[in-house]
PDB file of C-alpha atoms in Angstrom:
ATOM      1  CA  UNK A   1       0.038   0.017  -0.210  1.00 40.00           C
ATOM      2  CA  UNK A   2       1.867   3.065  -0.996  1.00 41.00           C
ATOM      3  CA  UNK A   3       2.209   5.917   1.347  1.00 40.00           C
ATOM      4  CA  UNK A   4      -1.461   8.527   1.936  1.00 45.00           C
ATOM      5  CA  UNK A   5      -0.765  12.176   1.114  1.00 46.00           C
ATOM      6  CA  UNK A   6      -2.823  12.452   5.030  1.00 50.00           C
ATOM      7  CA  UNK A   7      -5.280  11.507   7.609  1.00 53.00           C
ATOM      8  CA  UNK A   8      -8.290  12.209   4.950  1.00 63.00           C
ATOM      9  CA  UNK A   9      -7.460   8.740   3.421  1.00 75.00           C
ATOM     10  CA  UNK A  10      -8.196   7.071   5.969  1.00 88.00           C
ATOM     11  CA  UNK A  11     -11.335   8.587   7.281  1.00 91.00           C
ATOM     12  CA  UNK A  12     -13.898   5.692   5.455  1.00 92.00           C
ATOM     13  CA  UNK A  13     -12.198   2.986   6.569  1.00 95.00           C
ATOM     14  CA  UNK A  14     -11.333   4.035  10.609  1.00 96.00           C
ATOM     15  CA  UNK A  15     -15.298   4.312  10.654  1.00 95.00           C
ATOM     16  CA  UNK A  16     -15.349   1.168   8.968  1.00 96.00           C
ATOM     17  CA  UNK A  17     -12.363   0.395  11.797  1.00 97.00           C
ATOM     18  CA  UNK A  18     -14.733   1.694  14.748  1.00 97.00           C
ATOM     19  CA  UNK A  19     -17.866  -0.471  13.747  1.00 96.00           C
ATOM     20  CA  UNK A  20     -16.426  -3.822  13.594  1.00 96.00           C
ATOM     21  CA  UNK A  21     -15.081  -3.981  16.994  1.00 97.00           C
ATOM     22  CA  UNK A  22     -18.098  -1.320  18.688  1.00 97.00           C
ATOM     23  CA  UNK A  23     -19.666  -4.788  16.879  1.00 95.00           C
ATOM     24  CA  UNK A  24     -17.667  -7.208  18.403  1.00 95.00           C
ATOM     25  CA  UNK A  25     -17.323  -5.231  22.354  1.00 95.00           C
ATOM     26  CA  UNK A  26     -20.834  -4.255  22.854  1.00 90.00           C
ATOM     27  CA  UNK A  27     -22.183  -8.029  21.782  1.00 74.00           C
ATOM     28  CA  UNK A  28     -24.216  -9.214  25.005  1.00 62.00           C
ATOM     29  CA  UNK A  29     -22.021 -12.377  26.124  1.00 54.00           C
ATOM     30  CA  UNK A  30     -25.011 -15.471  25.539  1.00 49.00           C
ATOM     31  CA  UNK A  31     -26.860 -13.509  23.567  1.00 51.00           C
ATOM     32  CA  UNK A  32     -25.242 -12.496  20.314  1.00 49.00           C
ATOM     33  CA  UNK A  33     -26.145 -14.936  16.822  1.00 51.00           C
ATOM     34  CA  UNK A  34     -22.920 -16.981  17.084  1.00 58.00           C
ATOM     35  CA  UNK A  35     -22.168 -16.577  21.094  1.00 88.00           C
ATOM     36  CA  UNK A  36     -19.546 -15.993  22.912  1.00 94.00           C
ATOM     37  CA  UNK A  37     -17.983 -18.742  25.002  1.00 94.00           C
ATOM     38  CA  UNK A  38     -16.187 -18.248  28.161  1.00 95.00           C
ATOM     39  CA  UNK A  39     -12.597 -19.775  28.585  1.00 95.00           C
ATOM     40  CA  UNK A  40     -10.565 -18.050  31.492  1.00 96.00           C
ATOM     41  CA  UNK A  41     -11.895 -15.956  34.436  1.00 96.00           C
ATOM     42  CA  UNK A  42     -10.009 -14.788  37.477  1.00 96.00           C
ATOM     43  CA  UNK A  43     -11.483 -12.462  40.355  1.00 95.00           C
ATOM     44  CA  UNK A  44      -8.549 -10.310  41.067  1.00 92.00           C
ATOM     45  CA  UNK A  45      -9.244  -7.781  39.010  1.00 95.00           C
ATOM     46  CA  UNK A  46     -12.185  -9.489  37.991  1.00 96.00           C
ATOM     47  CA  UNK A  47     -11.828 -10.448  34.726  1.00 97.00           C
ATOM     48  CA  UNK A  48     -13.216 -12.575  31.823  1.00 97.00           C
ATOM     49  CA  UNK A  49     -11.697 -14.130  28.975  1.00 97.00           C
ATOM     50  CA  UNK A  50     -14.504 -14.968  25.830  1.00 96.00           C
ATOM     51  CA  UNK A  51     -13.723 -17.364  22.360  1.00 95.00           C
ATOM     52  CA  UNK A  52     -16.005 -16.177  19.675  1.00 94.00           C
ATOM     53  CA  UNK A  53     -17.771 -20.228  18.818  1.00 92.00           C
ATOM     54  CA  UNK A  54     -16.699 -21.442  15.508  1.00 89.00           C
ATOM     55  CA  UNK A  55     -13.498 -18.742  14.506  1.00 90.00           C
ATOM     56  CA  UNK A  56     -10.598 -20.238  14.993  1.00 89.00           C
ATOM     57  CA  UNK A  57      -9.145 -16.796  16.805  1.00 93.00           C
ATOM     58  CA  UNK A  58     -11.176 -14.098  18.275  1.00 96.00           C
ATOM     59  CA  UNK A  59     -10.924 -13.636  21.612  1.00 96.00           C
ATOM     60  CA  UNK A  60     -12.050 -10.973  24.091  1.00 97.00           C
ATOM     61  CA  UNK A  61     -11.048  -9.745  27.212  1.00 97.00           C
ATOM     62  CA  UNK A  62     -13.190  -8.224  29.786  1.00 97.00           C
ATOM     63  CA  UNK A  63     -11.738  -6.562  32.734  1.00 98.00           C
ATOM     64  CA  UNK A  64     -12.409  -4.704  36.174  1.00 98.00           C
ATOM     65  CA  UNK A  65      -9.392  -2.765  37.157  1.00 98.00           C
ATOM     66  CA  UNK A  66      -8.005  -0.686  40.234  1.00 98.00           C
ATOM     67  CA  UNK A  67      -6.636   2.569  38.335  1.00 98.00           C
ATOM     68  CA  UNK A  68      -8.969   5.260  36.382  1.00 98.00           C
ATOM     69  CA  UNK A  69      -9.911   4.968  32.991  1.00 98.00           C
ATOM     70  CA  UNK A  70      -7.698   7.531  31.767  1.00 98.00           C
ATOM     71  CA  UNK A  71      -4.854   6.335  33.424  1.00 98.00           C
ATOM     72  CA  UNK A  72      -5.748   2.565  31.819  1.00 98.00           C
ATOM     73  CA  UNK A  73      -6.029   4.052  28.588  1.00 98.00           C
ATOM     74  CA  UNK A  74      -2.639   5.881  28.256  1.00 98.00           C
ATOM     75  CA  UNK A  75      -1.192   2.719  28.428  1.00 98.00           C
ATOM     76  CA  UNK A  76      -3.497   0.921  26.583  1.00 98.00           C
ATOM     77  CA  UNK A  77      -2.950   2.285  23.740  1.00 97.00           C
ATOM     78  CA  UNK A  78       1.058   3.432  23.748  1.00 97.00           C
ATOM     79  CA  UNK A  79       2.674  -0.043  21.670  1.00 96.00           C
ATOM     80  CA  UNK A  80       5.511   1.105  23.153  1.00 95.00           C
ATOM     81  CA  UNK A  81       4.559   0.048  26.511  1.00 96.00           C
ATOM     82  CA  UNK A  82       3.192  -2.606  24.933  1.00 96.00           C
ATOM     83  CA  UNK A  83       5.815  -4.870  26.513  1.00 95.00           C
ATOM     84  CA  UNK A  84       5.706  -3.715  30.229  1.00 96.00           C
ATOM     85  CA  UNK A  85       2.432  -5.780  30.409  1.00 96.00           C
ATOM     86  CA  UNK A  86       2.120  -8.578  27.967  1.00 95.00           C
ATOM     87  CA  UNK A  87       4.278 -11.216  28.287  1.00 92.00           C
ATOM     88  CA  UNK A  88       3.855 -12.486  24.778  1.00 93.00           C
ATOM     89  CA  UNK A  89       4.957  -9.166  23.053  1.00 95.00           C
ATOM     90  CA  UNK A  90       9.396  -8.510  21.742  1.00 93.00           C
ATOM     91  CA  UNK A  91       9.034  -5.925  19.791  1.00 94.00           C
ATOM     92  CA  UNK A  92       7.279  -2.675  18.990  1.00 95.00           C
ATOM     93  CA  UNK A  93       7.620   0.324  17.192  1.00 94.00           C
ATOM     94  CA  UNK A  94       6.319   3.115  15.062  1.00 95.00           C
ATOM     95  CA  UNK A  95       6.230   3.310  11.582  1.00 95.00           C
ATOM     96  CA  UNK A  96       4.827   6.080  10.564  1.00 95.00           C
ATOM     97  CA  UNK A  97       2.606   8.717  12.233  1.00 95.00           C
ATOM     98  CA  UNK A  98      -0.736   9.392  10.208  1.00 94.00           C
ATOM     99  CA  UNK A  99      -2.583  12.211  12.233  1.00 94.00           C
ATOM    100  CA  UNK A 100      -2.675  13.238  15.962  1.00 94.00           C
ATOM    101  CA  UNK A 101      -4.763  10.417  16.923  1.00 96.00           C
ATOM    102  CA  UNK A 102      -4.161   7.767  13.322  1.00 97.00           C
ATOM    103  CA  UNK A 103       0.033   5.819  13.737  1.00 96.00           C
ATOM    104  CA  UNK A 104       0.745   3.050  12.110  1.00 97.00           C
ATOM    105  CA  UNK A 105       3.304   0.264  14.359  1.00 97.00           C
ATOM    106  CA  UNK A 106       3.924  -3.302  14.380  1.00 96.00           C
ATOM    107  CA  UNK A 107       3.810  -5.857  17.457  1.00 96.00           C
ATOM    108  CA  UNK A 108       5.892  -8.827  17.541  1.00 96.00           C
ATOM    109  CA  UNK A 109       5.258 -12.380  19.438  1.00 95.00           C
ATOM    110  CA  UNK A 110       7.741 -14.797  21.057  1.00 92.00           C
ATOM    111  CA  UNK A 111       7.145 -18.170  19.111  1.00 88.00           C
ATOM    112  CA  UNK A 112       5.308 -20.915  21.893  1.00 85.00           C
ATOM    113  CA  UNK A 113       7.020 -24.016  21.127  1.00 83.00           C
ATOM    114  CA  UNK A 114       6.073 -25.443  18.665  1.00 84.00           C
ATOM    115  CA  UNK A 115       5.053 -22.271  16.937  1.00 87.00           C
ATOM    116  CA  UNK A 116       6.756 -20.172  15.048  1.00 89.00           C
ATOM    117  CA  UNK A 117       6.751 -16.275  16.381  1.00 92.00           C
ATOM    118  CA  UNK A 118       4.632 -13.570  14.654  1.00 94.00           C
ATOM    119  CA  UNK A 119       4.224 -10.299  13.969  1.00 96.00           C
ATOM    120  CA  UNK A 120       1.698  -7.445  12.618  1.00 96.00           C
ATOM    121  CA  UNK A 121       1.275  -3.653  11.338  1.00 97.00           C
ATOM    122  CA  UNK A 122      -1.828  -2.058  11.883  1.00 97.00           C
ATOM    123  CA  UNK A 123      -3.300   1.294  11.298  1.00 97.00           C
ATOM    124  CA  UNK A 124      -4.154   2.620  14.807  1.00 98.00           C
ATOM    125  CA  UNK A 125      -6.718   4.993  16.513  1.00 98.00           C
ATOM    126  CA  UNK A 126      -7.061   6.447  19.457  1.00 98.00           C
ATOM    127  CA  UNK A 127     -10.604   8.669  19.515  1.00 98.00           C
ATOM    128  CA  UNK A 128     -13.419   9.765  22.556  1.00 98.00           C
ATOM    129  CA  UNK A 129     -16.301   8.347  21.990  1.00 98.00           C
ATOM    130  CA  UNK A 130     -19.537   9.826  21.924  1.00 97.00           C
ATOM    131  CA  UNK A 131     -20.493   8.152  24.699  1.00 97.00           C
ATOM    132  CA  UNK A 132     -17.547   9.625  26.836  1.00 97.00           C
ATOM    133  CA  UNK A 133     -14.951   6.236  26.970  1.00 98.00           C
ATOM    134  CA  UNK A 134     -12.058   6.052  25.284  1.00 98.00           C
ATOM    135  CA  UNK A 135     -11.184   4.231  22.430  1.00 98.00           C
ATOM    136  CA  UNK A 136      -7.884   2.875  20.357  1.00 98.00           C
ATOM    137  CA  UNK A 137      -8.652   0.486  17.933  1.00 98.00           C
ATOM    138  CA  UNK A 138      -6.302  -1.745  15.484  1.00 98.00           C
ATOM    139  CA  UNK A 139      -6.615  -3.592  11.901  1.00 98.00           C
ATOM    140  CA  UNK A 140      -3.907  -4.878   9.295  1.00 97.00           C
ATOM    141  CA  UNK A 141      -2.529  -3.009   6.948  1.00 96.00           C
ATOM    142  CA  UNK A 142       0.902  -3.112   3.945  1.00 94.00           C
ATOM    143  CA  UNK A 143       3.644  -0.664   4.309  1.00 94.00           C
ATOM    144  CA  UNK A 144       6.280  -0.075   1.852  1.00 91.00           C
ATOM    145  CA  UNK A 145       8.792   0.436   4.920  1.00 89.00           C
ATOM    146  CA  UNK A 146       7.824  -3.015   6.900  1.00 92.00           C
ATOM    147  CA  UNK A 147       7.390  -5.499   4.838  1.00 92.00           C
ATOM    148  CA  UNK A 148       7.076  -9.585   5.560  1.00 92.00           C
ATOM    149  CA  UNK A 149       9.549 -10.776   7.921  1.00 90.00           C
ATOM    150  CA  UNK A 150       9.862 -14.029   6.476  1.00 87.00           C
ATOM    151  CA  UNK A 151      13.248 -14.342   6.349  1.00 86.00           C
ATOM    152  CA  UNK A 152      14.078 -14.049  10.127  1.00 88.00           C
ATOM    153  CA  UNK A 153      11.415 -16.824  10.212  1.00 89.00           C
ATOM    154  CA  UNK A 154       8.738 -14.316  11.615  1.00 92.00           C
ATOM    155  CA  UNK A 155       4.961 -14.920  10.280  1.00 94.00           C
ATOM    156  CA  UNK A 156       2.948 -12.320   9.054  1.00 95.00           C
ATOM    157  CA  UNK A 157      -0.390 -12.405  10.843  1.00 96.00           C
ATOM    158  CA  UNK A 158      -3.387 -10.694   9.708  1.00 96.00           C
ATOM    159  CA  UNK A 159      -4.843  -8.091  12.784  1.00 97.00           C
ATOM    160  CA  UNK A 160      -9.152  -8.115  11.074  1.00 97.00           C
ATOM    161  CA  UNK A 161      -9.568  -6.035  14.036  1.00 97.00           C
ATOM    162  CA  UNK A 162      -8.413  -5.186  17.330  1.00 97.00           C
ATOM    163  CA  UNK A 163      -7.858  -3.152  20.135  1.00 97.00           C
ATOM    164  CA  UNK A 164     -10.068  -1.792  23.553  1.00 98.00           C
ATOM    165  CA  UNK A 165     -12.112   0.524  24.868  1.00 98.00           C
ATOM    166  CA  UNK A 166     -11.844   2.030  27.919  1.00 98.00           C
ATOM    167  CA  UNK A 167     -14.866   3.247  30.760  1.00 98.00           C
ATOM    168  CA  UNK A 168     -16.570   3.421  33.805  1.00 97.00           C
ATOM    169  CA  UNK A 169     -17.272   0.206  36.012  1.00 97.00           C
ATOM    170  CA  UNK A 170     -21.546  -0.973  35.062  1.00 95.00           C
ATOM    171  CA  UNK A 171     -21.530   0.203  38.742  1.00 95.00           C
ATOM    172  CA  UNK A 172     -19.049   4.059  38.483  1.00 95.00           C
ATOM    173  CA  UNK A 173     -16.982   2.755  41.245  1.00 96.00           C
ATOM    174  CA  UNK A 174     -14.406   5.633  41.891  1.00 95.00           C
ATOM    175  CA  UNK A 175     -10.183   4.974  40.858  1.00 96.00           C
ATOM    176  CA  UNK A 176     -11.783   2.444  38.802  1.00 97.00           C
ATOM    177  CA  UNK A 177     -12.324   1.057  34.994  1.00 98.00           C
ATOM    178  CA  UNK A 178     -13.848  -1.348  32.763  1.00 98.00           C
ATOM    179  CA  UNK A 179     -11.314  -2.360  30.054  1.00 98.00           C
ATOM    180  CA  UNK A 180     -12.817  -4.654  26.964  1.00 98.00           C
ATOM    181  CA  UNK A 181      -9.819  -5.519  24.782  1.00 97.00           C
ATOM    182  CA  UNK A 182     -10.583  -7.544  21.678  1.00 97.00           C
ATOM    183  CA  UNK A 183      -9.159  -9.252  19.779  1.00 97.00           C
ATOM    184  CA  UNK A 184      -9.852 -11.174  15.846  1.00 97.00           C
ATOM    185  CA  UNK A 185      -7.320 -12.354  13.380  1.00 95.00           C
ATOM    186  CA  UNK A 186      -6.018 -14.426  11.255  1.00 94.00           C
ATOM    187  CA  UNK A 187      -2.215 -15.779  12.941  1.00 92.00           C
ATOM    188  CA  UNK A 188      -1.868 -17.124   9.334  1.00 91.00           C
ATOM    189  CA  UNK A 189       1.074 -20.576   9.109  1.00 87.00           C
ATOM    190  CA  UNK A 190       0.697 -23.861  11.038  1.00 84.00           C
ATOM    191  CA  UNK A 191      -0.306 -23.315  14.451  1.00 85.00           C
ATOM    192  CA  UNK A 192      -2.323 -26.452  16.898  1.00 86.00           C
ATOM    193  CA  UNK A 193      -4.506 -25.228  19.130  1.00 87.00           C
ATOM    194  CA  UNK A 194      -3.084 -25.777  21.870  1.00 88.00           C
ATOM    195  CA  UNK A 195      -1.726 -22.978  21.716  1.00 89.00           C
ATOM    196  CA  UNK A 196      -4.521 -20.703  20.722  1.00 89.00           C
ATOM    197  CA  UNK A 197      -5.577 -22.034  23.421  1.00 91.00           C
ATOM    198  CA  UNK A 198      -2.813 -20.776  25.687  1.00 92.00           C
ATOM    199  CA  UNK A 199      -2.914 -17.095  25.030  1.00 92.00           C
ATOM    200  CA  UNK A 200      -6.712 -17.667  25.567  1.00 93.00           C
ATOM    201  CA  UNK A 201      -6.565 -19.748  28.983  1.00 93.00           C
ATOM    202  CA  UNK A 202      -3.055 -18.267  30.556  1.00 94.00           C
ATOM    203  CA  UNK A 203      -1.195 -15.303  28.763  1.00 94.00           C
ATOM    204  CA  UNK A 204      -4.091 -13.089  28.127  1.00 95.00           C
ATOM    205  CA  UNK A 205      -5.080 -13.434  32.108  1.00 95.00           C
ATOM    206  CA  UNK A 206      -1.597 -13.415  33.048  1.00 96.00           C
ATOM    207  CA  UNK A 207      -1.259 -10.125  31.030  1.00 97.00           C
ATOM    208  CA  UNK A 208      -4.098  -8.706  32.110  1.00 97.00           C
ATOM    209  CA  UNK A 209      -2.755  -9.526  36.212  1.00 97.00           C
ATOM    210  CA  UNK A 210       0.373  -7.813  35.493  1.00 97.00           C
ATOM    211  CA  UNK A 211      -1.338  -5.204  33.937  1.00 98.00           C
ATOM    212  CA  UNK A 212      -3.404  -4.152  36.866  1.00 97.00           C
ATOM    213  CA  UNK A 213      -0.804  -4.231  39.214  1.00 97.00           C
ATOM    214  CA  UNK A 214       1.443  -1.372  37.495  1.00 97.00           C
ATOM    215  CA  UNK A 215      -1.874   0.633  36.714  1.00 98.00           C
ATOM    216  CA  UNK A 216      -2.997   0.495  41.263  1.00 97.00           C
ATOM    217  CA  UNK A 217       0.332   1.371  41.375  1.00 97.00           C
ATOM    218  CA  UNK A 218       1.133   4.318  38.757  1.00 97.00           C
ATOM    219  CA  UNK A 219       0.137   7.322  39.857  1.00 97.00           C
ATOM    220  CA  UNK A 220      -3.839   8.081  38.648  1.00 97.00           C
ATOM    221  CA  UNK A 221      -4.355  10.409  36.170  1.00 97.00           C
ATOM    222  CA  UNK A 222      -7.801  11.911  35.398  1.00 96.00           C
ATOM    223  CA  UNK A 223      -6.952  13.724  32.111  1.00 97.00           C
ATOM    224  CA  UNK A 224      -6.112  11.080  29.355  1.00 98.00           C
ATOM    225  CA  UNK A 225      -2.736  12.532  27.462  1.00 97.00           C
ATOM    226  CA  UNK A 226      -3.081  10.825  24.430  1.00 97.00           C
ATOM    227  CA  UNK A 227      -6.992  11.775  24.010  1.00 97.00           C
ATOM    228  CA  UNK A 228      -5.777  15.554  25.121  1.00 97.00           C
ATOM    229  CA  UNK A 229      -3.237  15.677  22.474  1.00 95.00           C
ATOM    230  CA  UNK A 230      -5.468  14.148  19.615  1.00 96.00           C
ATOM    231  CA  UNK A 231      -7.800  16.607  20.408  1.00 95.00           C
ATOM    232  CA  UNK A 232      -5.442  19.700  20.196  1.00 90.00           C
ATOM    233  CA  UNK A 233      -4.988  22.282  17.918  1.00 77.00           C
ATOM    234  CA  UNK A 234      -2.295  22.472  16.484  1.00 65.00           C
ATOM    235  CA  UNK A 235       0.240  24.194  18.599  1.00 52.00           C
ATOM    236  CA  UNK A 236      -0.741  23.419  22.088  1.00 56.00           C
ATOM    237  CA  UNK A 237       1.402  20.523  23.068  1.00 52.00           C
ATOM    238  CA  UNK A 238       3.961  23.682  21.896  1.00 49.00           C
ATOM    239  CA  UNK A 239       6.316  23.452  18.657  1.00 41.00           C
ATOM    240  CA  UNK A 240       7.484  19.660  18.345  1.00 43.00           C
ATOM    241  CA  UNK A 241       4.297  19.024  17.875  1.00 42.00           C
ATOM    242  CA  UNK A 242       4.136  20.265  15.195  1.00 37.00           C
ATOM    243  CA  UNK A 243       6.178  17.446  13.595  1.00 40.00           C
ATOM    244  CA  UNK A 244       5.663  14.469  15.392  1.00 40.00           C
ATOM    245  CA  UNK A 245       1.994  15.219  13.570  1.00 37.00           C
ATOM    246  CA  UNK A 246       3.206  15.582  10.491  1.00 38.00           C
ATOM    247  CA  UNK A 247       1.693  13.585   8.033  1.00 35.00           C
ATOM    248  CA  UNK A 248       4.668  12.960   6.212  1.00 36.00           C
ATOM    249  CA  UNK A 249       6.379  12.132   9.463  1.00 38.00           C
ATOM    250  CA  UNK A 250       8.515   7.934   7.939  1.00 38.00           C
ATOM    251  CA  UNK A 251      10.367   5.746   9.700  1.00 38.00           C
ATOM    252  CA  UNK A 252      13.157   7.719   8.146  1.00 37.00           C
ATOM    253  CA  UNK A 253      12.347  10.264   9.955  1.00 39.00           C
ATOM    254  CA  UNK A 254      10.870   8.573  13.324  1.00 39.00           C
ATOM    255  CA  UNK A 255      13.189   7.190  15.504  1.00 39.00           C
ATOM    256  CA  UNK A 256      11.612   3.171  15.852  1.00 43.00           C
ATOM    257  CA  UNK A 257      10.833   1.982  19.220  1.00 44.00           C
ATOM    258  CA  UNK A 258      10.944  -1.066  20.264  1.00 42.00           C
ATOM    259  CA  UNK A 259      11.300  -2.914  22.792  1.00 38.00           C
ATOM    260  CA  UNK A 260      13.643  -6.012  23.541  1.00 39.00           C
ATOM    261  CA  UNK A 261      13.502  -8.614  26.848  1.00 37.00           C
ATOM    262  CA  UNK A 262      16.481  -9.748  28.084  1.00 36.00           C
ATOM    263  CA  UNK A 263      16.785 -13.011  26.281  1.00 37.00           C
ATOM    264  CA  UNK A 264      16.287 -11.160  23.107  1.00 40.00           C
ATOM    265  CA  UNK A 265      18.915  -9.301  23.911  1.00 41.00           C
ATOM    266  CA  UNK A 266      21.790 -12.163  25.146  1.00 39.00           C
ATOM    267  CA  UNK A 267      21.225 -13.655  21.194  1.00 41.00           C
ATOM    268  CA  UNK A 268      22.181 -11.004  19.816  1.00 47.00           C
ATOM    269  CA  UNK A 269      25.249 -11.282  21.219  1.00 47.00           C
ATOM    270  CA  UNK A 270      24.861 -14.740  19.441  1.00 47.00           C
ATOM    271  CA  UNK A 271      24.529 -14.622  15.299  1.00 56.00           C
ATOM    272  CA  UNK A 272      24.790 -17.934  14.138  1.00 62.00           C
ATOM    273  CA  UNK A 273      23.107 -19.556  17.364  1.00 60.00           C
ATOM    274  CA  UNK A 274      20.308 -17.371  16.072  1.00 55.00           C
ATOM    275  CA  UNK A 275      20.190 -18.025  12.687  1.00 60.00           C
ATOM    276  CA  UNK A 276      20.217 -22.292  13.770  1.00 65.00           C
ATOM    277  CA  UNK A 277      16.748 -21.438  16.078  1.00 59.00           C
ATOM    278  CA  UNK A 278      15.156 -19.949  13.021  1.00 59.00           C
ATOM    279  CA  UNK A 279      15.963 -22.560  10.321  1.00 63.00           C
ATOM    280  CA  UNK A 280      14.742 -25.498  13.751  1.00 65.00           C
ATOM    281  CA  UNK A 281      12.173 -23.328  13.596  1.00 61.00           C
ATOM    282  CA  UNK A 282      11.268 -23.513  10.382  1.00 60.00           C
ATOM    283  CA  UNK A 283      11.540 -27.195   9.702  1.00 60.00           C
ATOM    284  CA  UNK A 284       9.148 -27.260  12.003  1.00 61.00           C
ATOM    285  CA  UNK A 285       6.702 -25.530  10.563  1.00 61.00           C
ATOM    286  CA  UNK A 286       7.169 -27.802   8.134  1.00 57.00           C
ATOM    287  CA  UNK A 287       7.062 -30.702   9.311  1.00 58.00           C
ATOM    288  CA  UNK A 288       4.484 -30.692  12.014  1.00 59.00           C
ATOM    289  CA  UNK A 289       1.452 -31.128  10.703  1.00 61.00           C
ATOM    290  CA  UNK A 290       2.862 -34.289   9.070  1.00 62.00           C
ATOM    291  CA  UNK A 291       4.127 -35.826  12.111  1.00 62.00           C
ATOM    292  CA  UNK A 292       1.225 -35.372  13.674  1.00 60.00           C
ATOM    293  CA  UNK A 293      -0.358 -37.395  11.240  1.00 67.00           C
ATOM    294  CA  UNK A 294       2.080 -39.561  11.489  1.00 69.00           C
ATOM    295  CA  UNK A 295       1.384 -39.843  15.046  1.00 65.00           C
ATOM    296  CA  UNK A 296      -1.536 -40.465  15.223  1.00 69.00           C
ATOM    297  CA  UNK A 297      -1.913 -43.362  12.636  1.00 73.00           C
ATOM    298  CA  UNK A 298       0.761 -45.180  14.797  1.00 78.00           C
ATOM    299  CA  UNK A 299      -1.829 -44.842  17.338  1.00 75.00           C
ATOM    300  CA  UNK A 300      -4.078 -45.909  15.793  1.00 79.00           C
ATOM    301  CA  UNK A 301      -2.086 -48.916  14.251  1.00 80.00           C
ATOM    302  CA  UNK A 302      -1.449 -49.828  17.368  1.00 81.00           C
ATOM    303  CA  UNK A 303      -5.011 -50.373  18.892  1.00 79.00           C
ATOM    304  CA  UNK A 304      -5.762 -52.003  16.046  1.00 80.00           C
ATOM    305  CA  UNK A 305      -2.463 -54.631  16.504  1.00 81.00           C
ATOM    306  CA  UNK A 306      -3.810 -55.025  19.972  1.00 79.00           C
ATOM    307  CA  UNK A 307      -7.654 -55.460  19.011  1.00 79.00           C
ATOM    308  CA  UNK A 308      -6.793 -58.250  17.233  1.00 82.00           C
ATOM    309  CA  UNK A 309      -4.283 -59.718  18.699  1.00 78.00           C
ATOM    310  CA  UNK A 310      -6.886 -60.724  21.610  1.00 69.00           C
TER     311      UNK A 310
END
């Protein structure tokens, strides 16, 4: 996709993204035509994880967190801080700033054995909804400055729609907020159902528990800095903000901010080992479906032999 000349090129797409996301986020669990199935829950913080029936990967998290909506939203909408709370996040960055409320950004996840690591490149948009809640919504895009990274053993997954909507809890408890996160995607490549199950039932709840702990200790905000910047006049945040919000501010002139885990930093000292790991993952990705089929065939063959012997 060619880099557009300005934010208006994305206006219609952002409108459709909002409609799609809110339709999934607002569906009352259990009453939708295709029901949301509860797959995990926590009591502290109060959290429920749902998977949309008859989909490969459409997950919704509904969580009541111990912080103000503004505190939660500013952290959740900052892609460069995702590695602080998301256990699967390995790298993040900003590829292009479209305007004050819209960016092209990327995220790379760790590989969960036996599956390869994934990355995604998305158009991300923030705004205040008419009811006062805060919206962060994203959807996959292509960008000439950030092509797929197959040679590194990384699978480019598709984010059909993802993001969060943040507002007060249903009972308006002070110092609390409700976060609804939706991730509807195509993970691409080969990935076993056990890995998807791990992400939904273990990784997501653990990450939100970690997020709640961080936000609980943070200084509580009564105003969202992210939304204030999105709604501000061009010069309200000082002379530097004009450059930051320029539609032509792309990767060449904007440093990419990444989060790197200690394990990745250690791996970078050993390039030969990294190449070997990538090759092994590529071989496993190719062979695993055949190995699973062979294993099931052998189990069935052994069972048949035992029945014949009996």
